[in-house]
Amino acid sequence: MSLWISTPVALLLLWGLLAALQFVVRRGGSLAAVTEVMVAEVWRRRFLPIAGLILITGLVCLPFILGVDSVDPDDRRTLLQYGQGWTGLVTLASILVMGCSTLADERSSGRLGYLSLRPGLSYRWLPGKWLGMICSAMILLIPATWLLISQITDPEGRWDNPSTVLPVSAEQFSVTAEDVEFFLLLKLEESPLEWGQYSDEEGRARARQLLQREARSVALGATAFLDFTLPEGVVSESDSSDSMRLSLRPALGKAHRSRVARLRVSGEDFSRDLLVTNGQRISLEIPSGLVRNDKLSLEVKFLGAVAEEVVIPSLYWIDRNAVELQVPKGTFAESLIRSQLLLLARSAFVAALSLAVSTFLGFPVATLLVFCFLLAATGGGFVGAFEETGPQTMVDPRQESDSRKVIDLLALGGEKIVHSLRDWKLSSRAEQVSAGEYIAGQDVWGGVFRLAGVWSSLALLIGSFLLSSQEKSTGDDR
Amino acid sequence: MSKTVIQVDGLWKVFRDFWLRPRVHALKGIDLQVNEGEVFGFLGPNGSGKSTTIQILLGLQFPTRGKVSVLGSDPGSVECKKRIGYLPEDSVFYPFLTGREMLSLCARLSHVPKNDRDMRVEALLDMVGLTAAADREIGDYSKGMQRRIGVAQALVHDPALVILDEPTNGLDPIGVRQVKDWIRGLKKRGKTILITSHLLSDVEEVCDRVSILYGGKVQSEGAVKEILEHQGRSEWITQSPGEDQRKELDRAFADQGVEVFSVDTSRRTLEDKFLETVQSAREDGQETEGAEFGGQLPAFLSGPEESS
């Protein structure tokens, strides 16, 4: 769709949504009154119009800045990646500043004291403002989503809504407790001296580690079985023109970084030989006739390096998504809308956090604090980077000292906090949308429930408690 | 016997710093009693503790020591808040809302019934003379217009107790006169009013009783007539006597042993002259963008037994 049409429509949407919202909240009670004032504040103080213009201008200019054409799948991915990034950045930054400035301004001007004289308002004030901020985020997100969707066109320049794929992981990588127990018993029989030195817990951890490594590797000449369980009815739902694909990204070891190896994928009356390169993703079409009762079983045989002088003993699936079956499901527009819903949930949480923090901090400090949170949460991927204590870890006598214990305790607390931020990290689905992946409904509702429901309610509850227990003034003389 | 609306016994307030060390002793054992239907003046120089006392009565600040009861409840309780109207000293209203929106917001926040809301807002806008400026943003209002909207918002939920902090601050003489008329009108309808002001002549005109604070303590308290009475002196206002009559009166006073301290020509106040001039201009049909002459108190402002 032409930008000459979609841009004015986006601007009209921005304005129309605001008018519709004001019409709706004007009819409500005291909670709706607070929401209405919040929306009026961000609109009449030119905050929302300017944020909306920045957002829309950025999205409209993005294809020209990046020099991409949305017809090409790679360009389309780039455009969607940057477009969603820009939308997230502008929306979250706007909500952060809105949340921190509104309450800080009311506290410093004495308006908060004056308004809290209205009966029963203490516990409606933050939720009312929070709803207003969610509405503001929606007013920004809906036109942005419209612009992103309208920019995806087919080779003839018509609007396109390509189908997305649902990635299904292979089952054989999961190691059960029985597998661990059996393996441990076997090892204790085989080499009691080596395995007998570990405690039960250490032995199990080591056994699990070895099993997991083994399950993820295929030795030269050996065959690995890949079992996939597809979500119910997903094959019958998919369009016959879109077929399933098996996507593989094997690791051939450090010594064979640039080497090429052969791999055979087979199942029932189907067989294909593939040439794979170390760390490179490759995919092949899988006939849907191989699926029986929503289950698909494939065999992968590692045939070794192409070059005769090279010996590659095994290949290894490193990532969680190194082997996945891509089943056609849903459409791009559907996935984008779901991803934007998660962004709305993130905005809701940032709004609640900003409001809670600014009940006791001034605007600059509150903004800095929430900004630091966002940075920490965005870097939440380092959760798994903490050193794990395994059976091979030597116990340093200095670790037994009291000071070390205190440090360990603080580190543990820090880890718990960072770990709890994973809800934030996991609720970002922009990458998947740009990769053309399907966003499952349960991911969306789970994220919305955790971020916009549980965490936001907690933040608002704490904020409301702090607000109601504070002394206030109706002037700036105290 | 009239009911007690505000009862304060031995009220202390100490402001502390971040480390909880005492910073300011704002109130040092204040006792106060305000009865129903009374206009009570709360006077004192800057920093004497007036605002702090009011903030405590409103439940915005917590007393360090002492007992406070407002309308029979703890200050800050929902029951209490429902029945108090407050005009803050500073204009703390949203500058981006229009006068009508601000009043409507206050009505909604005070749970004024939906079918009553618009009627009350319009009646109050009419009362404060802001009907023509009702759709302008408060940020564009003059200080006096903001004060008028402040008075209106304090009355929107028909409170039993009205606390007015410097109600005439920033108002033109017409506004000052109107505020005094409204206060008298509210008193007639049985409302209790607590006023703080530095304009002592205004307080003297409308208050039944006053309390004068200094250094966080009540220094003087009582009925205005009693505490201002010049013991042993009286004032007569008569028709201007002729020269002969004047001499005759002087002689008569001297014969009776009554000392005459001063005799002066009676003059109108500047306020009266100002009001007369503006009224005349208005009658000539000259227009204004600012506040107009306000009206009477709206009918929905009920007596104490009827108010919620």
XYZ file of C-alpha atoms in Angstrom, chain A residues 25-34 36-38 40-42 44-46 106 109-122 124-125 129 468-478, chain B residues 13 15 23-24 26 49 51-52 55 58-63 78 81-82 84 86 88-98 101-102 105-111 114 117 137 153-154 156-157 165:
96
model
C -14.226 7.823 29.452
C -16.293 11.008 29.814
C -19.242 8.849 30.801
C -17.487 6.994 33.616
C -17.106 7.618 37.344
C -14.143 8.781 39.361
C -11.692 6.191 37.974
C -12.603 7.147 34.408
C -12.257 10.816 35.393
C -8.630 10.253 36.415
C -9.581 11.176 31.174
C -7.374 13.759 32.861
C -4.284 11.659 32.174
C -5.967 15.106 28.345
C -2.658 15.887 30.056
C -0.489 14.000 27.560
C -2.886 18.943 25.514
C 0.669 19.256 26.761
C 1.610 18.172 23.208
C 1.538 16.756 40.907
C 2.915 21.573 42.687
C 0.787 20.465 45.646
C -1.965 19.296 43.299
C -1.688 15.780 44.599
C -2.456 16.933 48.140
C -5.418 18.945 46.948
C -6.820 16.134 44.813
C -6.363 13.520 47.515
C -8.979 15.401 49.549
C -11.576 13.825 47.323
C -13.039 10.792 49.087
C -11.571 7.375 48.343
C -9.234 8.661 45.679
C -5.949 7.364 47.138
C -7.986 5.051 42.448
C -5.379 7.615 41.586
C -3.477 7.215 35.628
C -1.681 6.964 50.856
C 0.803 6.737 53.722
C 2.700 9.886 52.764
C 2.211 13.348 54.182
C 1.158 15.792 51.496
C 0.864 19.499 51.053
C -1.318 21.704 48.899
C 1.488 24.187 48.334
C 5.202 24.122 47.537
C 6.237 25.703 50.815
C 7.015 22.481 52.675
C 3.511 19.331 64.793
C 8.732 18.691 60.893
C 13.712 20.705 61.923
C 10.746 22.998 62.622
C 5.370 24.393 63.550
C 1.235 27.602 61.731
C -1.427 26.329 56.883
C -0.007 23.447 58.900
C -3.314 20.571 56.375
C -7.676 18.033 56.048
C -5.772 14.858 56.882
C -2.899 15.707 54.539
C -0.375 15.867 57.361
C -0.259 13.810 60.504
C -0.138 15.416 63.957
C -13.642 9.101 53.750
C -13.587 14.144 53.103
C -17.090 13.795 51.702
C -15.346 19.169 53.456
C -11.435 23.275 50.474
C -6.199 25.980 48.604
C -4.055 29.078 48.896
C -2.155 28.374 45.655
C -3.843 27.634 42.368
C -3.193 23.921 42.017
C -5.701 23.204 39.281
C -4.786 21.515 35.990
C -3.770 24.364 33.680
C -4.711 22.349 30.588
C -8.319 21.728 31.643
C -11.058 24.240 30.979
C -13.868 20.417 32.813
C -12.172 21.165 36.125
C -13.710 16.547 37.326
C -14.143 17.680 40.944
C -17.804 16.680 40.834
C -16.947 13.232 39.491
C -14.167 12.711 41.994
C -16.558 13.713 44.780
C -19.173 11.204 43.583
C -24.470 11.898 37.351
C -23.462 16.990 37.891
C -8.135 26.547 29.715
C -14.856 23.638 43.113
C -14.918 23.874 46.908
C -19.475 21.497 44.027
C -20.254 18.595 46.367
C -7.341 29.551 52.570
